[in-house]
Tab-separated table of C-alpha atoms and ligand atoms in Angstrom:
chain	number	residue	atom	x	y	z
A	1	MET	CA	116.109	50.000	97.341
A	2	ASP	CA	114.563	49.524	94.050
A	3	ILE	CA	114.326	53.476	92.568
A	4	LYS	CA	111.650	52.017	90.231
A	5	SER	CA	109.357	51.677	93.312
A	6	THR	CA	110.829	54.793	95.106
A	7	ASN	CA	108.792	58.236	95.429
A	8	LEU	CA	111.892	60.654	95.449
A	9	VAL	CA	111.012	63.969	97.753
A	10	VAL	CA	113.343	66.603	97.516
A	11	GLY	CA	113.184	68.935	100.599
A	12	ALA	CA	112.241	67.784	104.222
A	13	GLY	CA	110.185	71.285	105.142
A	14	PHE	CA	106.573	70.734	105.711
A	15	SER	CA	105.971	70.617	102.197
A	16	GLY	CA	108.305	67.601	101.387
A	17	ALA	CA	106.941	66.279	105.249
A	18	VAL	CA	103.700	66.443	104.125
A	19	ILE	CA	103.768	64.836	100.653
A	20	ALA	CA	105.856	62.015	101.738
A	21	ASN	CA	103.941	61.200	104.752
A	22	LEU	CA	100.607	60.611	102.852
A	23	ILE	CA	102.462	58.876	100.040
A	24	ALA	CA	104.278	56.463	102.875
A	25	GLY	CA	100.950	56.542	105.251
A	26	GLU	CA	97.746	56.101	102.911
A	27	LEU	CA	99.770	54.116	99.825
A	28	GLY	CA	101.872	52.459	101.742
A	29	GLU	CA	104.604	53.153	98.701
A	30	SER	CA	108.662	53.683	99.462
A	31	VAL	CA	109.583	57.290	99.865
A	32	LEU	CA	113.249	58.381	100.106
A	33	VAL	CA	112.982	61.897	101.374
A	34	ILE	CA	116.345	64.070	100.656
A	35	ASP	CA	117.177	67.422	101.774
A	36	LYS	CA	121.057	69.306	101.644
A	37	LYS	CA	120.479	71.259	104.786
A	38	ASN	CA	121.761	69.149	108.041
A	39	HIS	CA	118.198	69.031	109.486
A	40	ILE	CA	114.476	68.691	108.732
A	41	ALA	CA	111.562	71.695	108.975
A	42	GLY	CA	113.467	73.567	106.126
A	43	ASN	CA	112.406	77.339	107.164
A	44	CYS	CA	110.359	76.327	109.919
A	45	TYR	CA	113.447	74.344	111.913
A	46	ASP	CA	113.392	75.210	115.628
A	47	PHE	CA	115.478	74.150	118.733
A	48	ARG	CA	116.124	74.251	122.366
A	49	ASP	CA	119.526	75.959	122.976
A	50	LYS	CA	121.297	75.678	126.091
A	51	ASN	CA	119.326	77.965	127.635
A	52	GLY	CA	116.101	76.016	127.042
A	53	ILE	CA	114.928	78.525	124.461
A	54	MET	CA	113.389	77.305	121.603
A	55	ILE	CA	115.149	79.520	118.679
A	56	HIS	CA	113.046	79.615	115.554
A	57	LYS	CA	116.371	79.839	113.192
A	58	TYR	CA	114.991	81.265	110.261
A	59	GLY	CA	112.519	83.465	111.794
A	60	SER	CA	109.919	83.760	114.061
A	61	HIS	CA	107.065	80.966	113.050
A	62	ILE	CA	103.507	81.617	114.395
A	63	PHE	CA	100.781	79.023	112.730
A	64	HIS	CA	97.667	80.322	111.484
A	65	THR	CA	94.793	78.731	110.046
A	66	ASN	CA	91.090	79.052	108.678
A	67	SER	CA	91.508	75.746	106.825
A	68	GLU	CA	89.756	73.068	109.026
A	69	LYS	CA	91.329	70.208	106.630
A	70	VAL	CA	94.779	72.094	107.723
A	71	TRP	CA	94.361	71.978	111.652
A	72	ALA	CA	92.795	68.873	111.628
A	73	TYR	CA	95.767	67.623	109.727
A	74	MET	CA	98.334	69.280	111.910
A	75	LYS	CA	96.580	68.294	115.218
A	76	LYS	CA	97.453	64.442	114.764
A	77	PHE	CA	101.036	65.159	115.262
A	78	THR	CA	101.302	67.566	117.498
A	79	ASP	CA	98.539	69.850	120.030
A	80	PHE	CA	99.064	74.019	120.275
A	81	ASN	CA	99.418	76.608	122.877
A	82	THR	CA	97.077	79.281	122.533
A	83	TYR	CA	99.151	81.782	121.736
A	84	MET	CA	97.923	85.097	119.811
A	85	HIS	CA	100.597	87.066	117.751
A	86	LYS	CA	100.605	90.082	118.302
A	87	VAL	CA	103.273	92.631	117.232
A	88	VAL	CA	104.076	96.116	118.905
A	89	GLY	CA	105.838	98.891	116.831
A	90	TYR	CA	107.997	101.709	117.499
A	91	LEU	CA	106.668	104.421	115.051
A	92	ASP	CA	108.862	107.838	116.092
A	93	GLY	CA	109.624	106.147	119.938
A	94	ILE	CA	105.821	105.850	120.532
A	95	GLU	CA	105.749	102.004	121.767
A	96	THR	CA	101.487	101.217	119.688
A	97	HIS	CA	100.196	98.246	117.792
A	98	ILE	CA	100.822	96.770	114.264
A	99	PRO	CA	98.502	96.327	112.196
A	100	PHE	CA	97.095	100.024	112.587
A	101	ASN	CA	93.860	99.976	114.400
A	102	PHE	CA	91.686	101.973	116.805
A	103	ASN	CA	94.029	101.422	119.631
A	104	THR	CA	96.761	102.719	117.273
A	105	LEU	CA	95.088	106.004	116.607
A	106	TYR	CA	94.781	106.604	120.311
A	107	ASP	CA	98.439	105.561	120.883
A	108	VAL	CA	99.906	108.085	118.278
A	109	PHE	CA	97.583	111.522	118.583
A	110	PRO	CA	95.800	113.632	121.261
A	111	GLU	CA	92.383	112.119	122.114
A	112	SER	CA	90.115	114.628	120.325
A	113	PHE	CA	91.826	113.847	117.284
A	114	ALA	CA	91.902	110.860	117.482
A	115	ARG	CA	87.897	110.514	118.257
A	116	ARG	CA	87.696	112.679	115.222
A	117	LEU	CA	89.528	110.503	113.076
A	118	GLU	CA	87.527	108.092	114.491
A	119	GLU	CA	84.165	109.240	113.541
A	120	LYS	CA	85.691	109.573	110.106
A	121	LEU	CA	86.793	106.541	109.887
A	122	LEU	CA	83.332	105.229	111.041
A	123	ASP	CA	81.014	107.755	108.290
A	124	VAL	CA	83.422	105.563	105.348
A	125	PHE	CA	83.935	102.041	106.166
A	126	GLU	CA	82.454	99.480	108.435
A	127	ILE	CA	83.712	98.558	111.838
A	128	ASN	CA	86.139	95.082	111.734
A	129	THR	CA	87.259	95.826	108.039
A	130	LYS	CA	90.512	95.369	106.628
A	131	VAL	CA	91.886	97.867	103.921
A	132	PRO	CA	94.684	97.660	102.364
A	133	ILE	CA	97.283	100.534	102.723
A	134	LEU	CA	97.562	101.612	98.901
A	135	GLU	CA	93.007	101.410	98.952
A	136	PHE	CA	93.242	103.197	101.891
A	137	GLN	CA	94.867	106.462	100.773
A	138	LYS	CA	92.490	106.761	98.653
A	139	GLN	CA	90.686	109.473	101.060
A	140	ASP	CA	88.882	112.469	99.794
A	141	ASP	CA	88.550	114.111	103.398
A	142	ASP	CA	91.460	116.108	104.556
A	143	ASP	CA	91.761	114.503	108.137
A	144	LEU	CA	91.563	111.019	107.045
A	145	LYS	CA	93.771	111.934	103.713
A	146	PHE	CA	96.643	113.139	106.547
A	147	LEU	CA	96.164	110.051	108.426
A	148	ALA	CA	96.178	107.614	105.188
A	149	ASN	CA	99.809	109.881	104.793
A	150	TYR	CA	101.225	109.109	108.457
A	151	VAL	CA	100.137	105.578	108.384
A	152	TYR	CA	102.056	105.226	104.909
A	153	GLU	CA	105.047	106.788	105.979
A	154	LYS	CA	105.395	105.878	109.527
A	155	ILE	CA	104.125	102.070	109.240
A	156	PHE	CA	104.860	101.060	105.242
A	157	LEU	CA	107.314	102.696	103.648
A	158	HIS	CA	110.493	102.584	105.367
A	159	TYR	CA	109.479	99.321	106.805
A	160	THR	CA	108.561	97.979	102.754
A	161	THR	CA	111.818	99.590	101.547
A	162	LYS	CA	113.775	97.342	103.905
A	163	GLN	CA	112.627	93.841	103.349
A	164	TRP	CA	111.898	94.099	99.494
A	165	GLY	CA	114.564	97.180	98.600
A	166	VAL	CA	111.373	99.260	96.642
A	167	SER	CA	108.869	101.187	98.026
A	168	PRO	CA	105.490	99.734	98.792
A	169	GLN	CA	103.712	100.842	95.093
A	170	ASP	CA	106.661	99.306	93.485
A	171	VAL	CA	106.198	95.415	95.215
A	172	ASP	CA	102.671	93.193	94.395
A	173	ASP	CA	99.406	95.008	96.287
A	174	ALA	CA	98.858	91.800	98.219
A	175	VAL	CA	102.395	92.061	99.760
A	176	THR	CA	101.462	95.156	102.034
A	177	ALA	CA	97.538	93.567	101.975
A	178	ARG	CA	99.251	91.028	104.304
A	179	VAL	CA	98.632	93.756	106.884
A	180	PRO	CA	96.109	95.689	106.210
A	181	VAL	CA	94.671	98.779	108.250
A	182	TYR	CA	91.997	97.244	110.403
A	183	LEU	CA	88.991	99.310	111.471
A	184	SER	CA	88.700	97.322	114.733
A	185	LYS	CA	90.137	97.400	118.527
A	186	ASP	CA	91.344	94.092	118.089
A	187	ASN	CA	95.370	94.125	118.475
A	188	ARG	CA	95.920	90.292	117.338
A	189	TYR	CA	98.325	90.226	113.855
A	190	PHE	CA	96.263	87.155	112.379
A	191	GLN	CA	92.324	86.612	112.875
A	192	ASP	CA	92.401	83.188	111.749
A	193	LYS	CA	90.008	80.574	113.467
A	194	TYR	CA	93.125	78.772	114.719
A	195	GLN	CA	96.114	79.824	115.509
A	196	GLY	CA	98.961	78.948	118.260
A	197	ILE	CA	102.325	77.663	118.265
A	198	PRO	CA	103.312	73.779	118.459
A	199	LEU	CA	103.924	72.362	122.157
A	200	GLU	CA	107.019	70.934	121.388
A	201	GLY	CA	108.086	72.669	118.662
A	202	TYR	CA	108.068	72.431	114.491
A	203	THR	CA	110.693	70.374	114.400
A	204	LYS	CA	109.202	67.916	116.323
A	205	VAL	CA	106.277	67.561	114.441
A	206	VAL	CA	108.428	67.653	110.934
A	207	GLU	CA	109.999	63.938	112.624
A	208	ARG	CA	106.830	62.968	113.228
A	209	MET	CA	105.436	63.190	109.954
A	210	LEU	CA	108.674	61.250	108.817
A	211	ASP	CA	108.380	58.856	111.334
A	212	ASN	CA	107.007	55.802	109.314
A	213	LYS	CA	109.036	52.417	108.265
A	214	ASN	CA	107.997	53.350	104.423
A	215	ILE	CA	110.297	56.304	104.489
A	216	THR	CA	113.819	56.997	104.457
A	217	LEU	CA	115.655	59.883	105.006
A	218	LYS	CA	118.869	61.479	103.958
A	219	LEU	CA	120.195	64.740	105.394
A	220	GLY	CA	122.923	66.188	103.542
A	221	THR	CA	122.038	65.469	100.173
A	222	ASP	CA	121.139	67.676	97.481
A	223	TYR	CA	119.128	66.964	94.261
A	224	LYS	CA	122.265	67.281	91.658
A	225	ASP	CA	124.014	65.298	93.358
A	226	LEU	CA	121.996	62.006	93.285
A	227	LYS	CA	123.516	59.736	90.440
A	228	ASP	CA	120.327	57.603	90.179
A	229	LYS	CA	117.146	59.823	89.382
A	230	GLY	CA	114.992	57.143	87.875
A	231	PHE	CA	112.153	57.273	90.891
A	232	LYS	CA	109.331	56.096	90.154
A	233	ARG	CA	107.862	60.013	91.191
A	234	ILE	CA	110.038	63.167	92.029
A	235	PHE	CA	108.678	65.585	94.315
A	236	TYR	CA	110.772	68.818	94.179
A	237	THR	CA	109.942	71.470	96.870
A	238	GLY	CA	113.235	72.980	95.871
A	239	PRO	CA	113.855	76.366	93.677
A	240	ILE	CA	112.013	75.440	90.374
A	241	ASP	CA	114.503	77.443	88.302
A	242	GLU	CA	117.593	75.755	89.782
A	243	PHE	CA	115.895	72.533	89.060
A	244	TYR	CA	115.989	73.922	85.048
A	245	ASP	CA	119.828	74.995	85.230
A	246	TYR	CA	118.571	78.753	85.202
A	247	LYS	CA	117.759	78.392	81.064
A	248	PHE	CA	115.279	80.602	81.590
A	249	GLY	CA	117.035	82.933	84.442
A	250	GLN	CA	117.260	83.108	87.614
A	251	LEU	CA	113.578	83.958	89.736
A	252	PRO	CA	114.888	86.823	92.173
A	253	TYR	CA	114.511	86.290	95.914
A	254	ARG	CA	114.793	88.501	99.141
A	255	SER	CA	116.948	86.936	101.462
A	256	VAL	CA	117.303	87.739	105.549
A	257	ASN	CA	120.266	87.470	107.909
A	258	PHE	CA	119.300	87.250	111.619
A	259	LYS	CA	121.852	88.352	114.539
A	260	PHE	CA	121.813	86.675	117.420
A	261	GLU	CA	122.312	88.419	120.332
A	262	THR	CA	121.693	86.671	124.180
A	263	TYR	CA	121.337	88.614	127.340
A	264	ASP	CA	121.428	88.436	130.897
A	265	LYS	CA	118.318	89.685	131.851
A	266	GLU	CA	114.759	88.010	131.886
A	267	TYR	CA	113.510	89.923	128.854
A	268	TYR	CA	114.393	92.150	126.195
A	269	GLN	CA	111.308	93.804	124.764
A	270	SER	CA	107.666	93.491	125.798
A	271	SER	CA	106.467	91.255	123.331
A	272	ALA	CA	107.742	88.686	120.912
A	273	CYS	CA	107.837	90.616	117.841
A	274	VAL	CA	108.853	94.332	117.824
A	275	ASN	CA	108.785	95.769	114.428
A	276	TYR	CA	111.240	98.992	113.917
A	277	PRO	CA	108.997	101.020	110.571
A	278	CYS	CA	110.851	104.455	110.963
A	279	ASN	CA	114.780	103.554	112.356
A	280	TYR	CA	117.591	101.412	112.145
A	281	ASP	CA	118.400	99.097	109.015
A	282	PHE	CA	117.064	95.681	110.813
A	283	THR	CA	112.940	95.378	109.980
A	284	ARG	CA	112.140	93.473	113.531
A	285	ILE	CA	113.471	92.124	116.657
A	286	HIS	CA	112.308	88.911	117.778
A	287	GLU	CA	112.397	87.312	121.009
A	288	TYR	CA	112.255	83.567	120.873
A	289	LYS	CA	110.844	82.584	125.278
A	290	TYR	CA	107.578	84.430	124.589
A	291	TYR	CA	106.462	81.577	122.141
A	292	LEU	CA	106.080	78.612	123.944
A	293	ASP	CA	106.550	80.612	127.647
A	294	ASP	CA	110.289	79.553	127.851
A	295	LYS	CA	111.334	79.821	131.448
A	296	SER	CA	115.192	81.067	131.799
A	297	ASP	CA	116.758	83.738	133.633
A	298	LYS	CA	118.540	84.876	130.122
A	299	THR	CA	116.727	86.098	126.745
A	300	VAL	CA	117.592	85.073	123.436
A	301	ILE	CA	116.757	87.771	120.432
A	302	ALA	CA	117.500	88.156	116.682
A	303	LYS	CA	117.507	91.465	114.960
A	304	GLU	CA	116.254	90.824	110.993
A	305	TYR	CA	118.288	92.546	108.349
A	306	SER	CA	116.869	91.614	104.799
A	307	GLU	CA	119.243	91.367	101.750
A	308	PHE	CA	119.028	90.282	98.029
A	309	PHE	CA	119.571	86.621	97.632
A	310	GLU	CA	122.677	86.286	95.991
A	311	LEU	CA	123.665	82.486	94.675
A	312	GLY	CA	126.137	81.084	97.118
A	313	LYS	CA	126.180	84.096	99.353
A	314	ASN	CA	123.139	83.480	101.323
A	315	GLU	CA	119.728	81.435	101.506
A	316	ARG	CA	116.141	82.016	99.197
A	317	TYR	CA	113.502	83.184	101.931
A	318	TYR	CA	111.138	85.386	100.034
A	319	PRO	CA	109.469	84.621	96.253
A	320	ILE	CA	109.215	88.384	95.164
A	321	PRO	CA	105.652	88.529	93.719
A	322	LYS	CA	105.610	90.865	90.812
A	323	GLU	CA	103.769	90.381	87.209
A	324	GLU	CA	107.537	89.863	85.510
A	325	ASN	CA	108.894	87.289	88.158
A	326	ASP	CA	105.648	85.364	87.410
A	327	ALA	CA	106.084	85.667	83.851
A	328	LEU	CA	109.470	84.221	84.268
A	329	TYR	CA	108.131	81.126	86.895
A	330	ASN	CA	105.582	80.770	84.509
A	331	LYS	CA	107.878	79.297	81.791
A	332	TYR	CA	109.443	76.973	84.260
A	333	LEU	CA	105.591	75.946	84.637
A	334	GLU	CA	105.488	75.180	81.179
A	335	GLU	CA	108.675	73.592	81.308
A	336	SER	CA	107.710	71.616	83.962
A	337	LYS	CA	104.761	69.794	82.699
A	338	LYS	CA	106.856	68.275	79.992
A	339	ASP	CA	108.219	66.306	82.781
A	340	ALA	CA	105.775	63.232	83.273
A	341	ASN	CA	107.054	61.874	86.768
A	342	VAL	CA	108.087	65.823	88.368
A	343	TYR	CA	105.749	67.467	90.423
A	344	PHE	CA	106.794	71.059	91.984
A	345	LEU	CA	105.060	72.222	95.036
A	346	GLY	CA	106.328	74.342	98.343
A	347	ARG	CA	107.537	77.838	98.377
A	348	LEU	CA	110.290	77.623	96.307
A	349	GLY	CA	109.174	75.044	94.033
A	350	ASP	CA	105.799	76.972	92.919
A	351	TYR	CA	107.627	80.492	93.511
A	352	LYS	CA	104.624	81.668	95.977
A	353	TYR	CA	104.864	83.603	99.016
A	354	TYR	CA	103.194	80.823	101.008
A	355	ASN	CA	102.272	80.807	104.903
A	356	MET	CA	102.910	77.386	106.532
A	357	ASP	CA	99.268	76.508	106.720
A	358	ARG	CA	99.097	76.897	102.729
A	359	ALA	CA	102.129	75.460	101.979
A	360	ILE	CA	100.673	72.428	104.030
A	361	GLU	CA	97.028	72.389	102.231
A	362	ARG	CA	99.204	72.869	98.876
A	363	ALA	CA	100.996	69.246	99.330
A	364	ILE	CA	97.432	67.823	100.153
A	365	GLU	CA	96.309	69.192	97.192
A	366	VAL	CA	99.562	68.097	95.289
A	367	PHE	CA	98.884	64.247	96.845
A	368	GLU	CA	95.390	64.319	95.975
A	369	GLU	CA	95.538	65.090	92.339
A	370	VAL	CA	98.517	62.715	91.493
A	371	CYS	CA	98.387	59.979	93.507
A	372	LYS	CA	94.423	59.560	94.203
B	1	FAD	P1	111.033	75.341	103.154
B	1	FAD	O1	110.629	75.208	104.382
B	1	FAD	O2	112.125	76.318	102.034
B	1	FAD	O3	112.217	73.754	102.918
B	1	FAD	C1	112.418	73.415	101.358
B	1	FAD	C2	113.729	72.333	101.502
B	1	FAD	O4	114.309	71.700	100.420
B	1	FAD	C3	114.853	73.119	102.724
B	1	FAD	O5	115.067	72.039	103.317
B	1	FAD	C4	115.803	72.817	101.648
B	1	FAD	O6	116.935	72.785	102.209
B	1	FAD	C5	115.321	71.924	100.641
B	1	FAD	N1	116.225	72.088	99.047
B	1	FAD	C6	116.037	72.813	98.401
B	1	FAD	N2	116.554	72.649	97.044
B	1	FAD	C7	117.163	71.334	97.679
B	1	FAD	C8	117.901	70.405	96.708
B	1	FAD	N3	118.444	70.735	95.489
B	1	FAD	N4	118.075	69.367	96.996
B	1	FAD	C9	117.883	69.068	98.932
B	1	FAD	N5	117.216	69.711	99.058
B	1	FAD	C10	116.827	70.549	99.087
B	1	FAD	N6	104.640	81.170	108.244
B	1	FAD	C11	103.737	81.169	108.814
B	1	FAD	O7	102.316	80.426	108.366
B	1	FAD	N7	103.425	81.472	110.120
B	1	FAD	C12	104.763	82.613	110.047
B	1	FAD	O8	104.870	83.162	111.285
B	1	FAD	C13	105.763	82.106	108.955
B	1	FAD	N8	106.901	83.028	109.507
B	1	FAD	C14	107.742	83.265	108.642
B	1	FAD	C15	109.262	84.037	108.705
B	1	FAD	C16	110.029	84.170	107.681
B	1	FAD	C17	111.206	84.794	108.258
B	1	FAD	C18	109.931	82.941	106.546
B	1	FAD	C19	111.315	83.308	105.594
B	1	FAD	C20	109.064	82.545	106.492
B	1	FAD	C21	107.727	82.415	107.143
B	1	FAD	N9	106.492	81.615	106.871
B	1	FAD	C22	105.530	81.651	107.907
B	1	FAD	C23	106.702	80.597	105.872
B	1	FAD	C24	107.528	79.321	105.996
B	1	FAD	O9	108.672	79.324	106.303
B	1	FAD	C25	106.934	78.652	104.867
B	1	FAD	O10	105.235	78.543	104.330
B	1	FAD	C26	107.510	77.033	104.838
B	1	FAD	O11	108.401	77.175	105.338
B	1	FAD	C27	107.102	76.380	103.640
B	1	FAD	O12	107.827	75.147	103.696
B	1	FAD	P2	108.274	74.422	102.320
B	1	FAD	O13	109.049	73.215	102.824
B	1	FAD	O14	107.343	74.686	101.240
B	1	FAD	O15	109.883	75.466	102.076
B	2	UDP	N1	104.969	95.755	106.720
B	2	UDP	C1	105.036	97.444	106.793
B	2	UDP	N2	105.759	97.628	107.725
B	2	UDP	C2	104.988	96.626	109.198
B	2	UDP	C3	104.974	95.455	108.851
B	2	UDP	C4	104.185	94.813	107.641
B	2	UDP	O1	105.621	97.915	105.607
B	2	UDP	O2	105.061	97.360	110.149
B	2	UDP	C5	104.777	95.926	104.658
B	2	UDP	C6	106.302	94.764	104.420
B	2	UDP	O3	105.477	95.206	102.901
B	2	UDP	C7	106.112	93.393	104.817
B	2	UDP	C8	104.273	93.176	104.273
B	2	UDP	O4	103.582	94.408	104.987
B	2	UDP	O5	107.063	92.960	103.909
B	2	UDP	C9	104.174	92.188	104.921
B	2	UDP	O6	104.710	91.600	106.089
B	2	UDP	P1	104.453	90.353	106.984
B	2	UDP	O7	104.232	90.691	108.656
B	2	UDP	O8	103.361	89.457	106.843
B	2	UDP	O9	105.639	89.362	106.449
B	2	UDP	P2	106.627	88.160	106.941
B	2	UDP	O10	105.910	87.909	108.710
B	2	UDP	O11	106.257	87.397	105.841
B	2	UDP	O12	108.174	88.520	106.926
């Protein structure tokens, strides 16, 4: 391999696979893709277990996007089912819907009180609007104040504390705004135009992206162990702070620990994802067979426990959006501008809380900026 005419892509998750696919396919240039893990697809890695159930190893992944461009790109590699994610929440023993919406209102309160709250809500807000909880708390009316406190306490306070180690006021507003109060009867978690699960899983999609004669894939290979780094260009989707040997300090992350259990029964719970915002130490339980409607007389679940990321102990899962962390990231970003042929992207490279569609869109943008 002639290193000088080869592009190196570090990381075989969606960000790395998309940029490799575009460089190899559209420019016809050679690409070496490495990943330190022994599988492709990064955090989106899935596999069929011995029961024939598609397991999402690093937590449930539901594809959703409003981007025509991203959807058209993904459709080149896979068809999707029409799965629309609905999250059940146990609020002090009551099984209801999350995000909190008008149906939740009627599940948790007596009908006459729920009706009064619904009328008052519709006096203040437009139907079908989404209101972040920290905004929703700014109420004048006593009933609505009560409601806002209820939603804050029962849905956000403990879940956020479990997930991030701090209360909702101490995470960036955008984090809790991902799951706003929804003044609607729509029980879905996402309202995007396109939603679904790839029919043969995410790993297959990434495999097809990397299936090009110009692409060489090396798994179990860490960037730091590469001897010759004189590549034409380097696209780095690993952690940007690690690339620079943490010279300005470590960027903090949350990690997650999934405890898998197999049950000798058809189903464990009533939907793919059940949140426990009031009880237990785990945040939610995933039941994987729902995503592709897998048939088995067994079922596999995972309880999701959040914890701080510690170097050498666990994996990076969530960048922590926060002013001081963004400031630290910006130092690395400035540093990266001195490296003419190195480009950072992805959830770890950009230190951004990207969903899959945004990671894919960003990889397409980097390709268009750098290579065209
Ligand atoms: P990654 O998937 O993290 O890939 C980066 C790769 O780089 C990894 O494979 C890593 O091993 C490799 N790497 C790192 N450093 C090195 C190195 N030094 N040398 C070699 N290789 C290296 N998004 C959605 O749209 N819908 C969802 O439902 C959803 N659910 C999620 C649930 C959880 C628990 C998490 C954590 C994320 C979820 N996401 C979801 C987000 C989604 O996982 C990301 O958007 C996506 O994985 C980003 O892809 P990436 O390629 O940027 O990063
Ligand atoms: N959240 C919450 N209670 C819930 C669901 C979400 O408090 O039942 C908050 C919590 O802070 C969480 C954030 O909203 O981290 C975003 O939730 P989302 O489900 O989008 O997180 P992800 O799927 O990325 O882990």
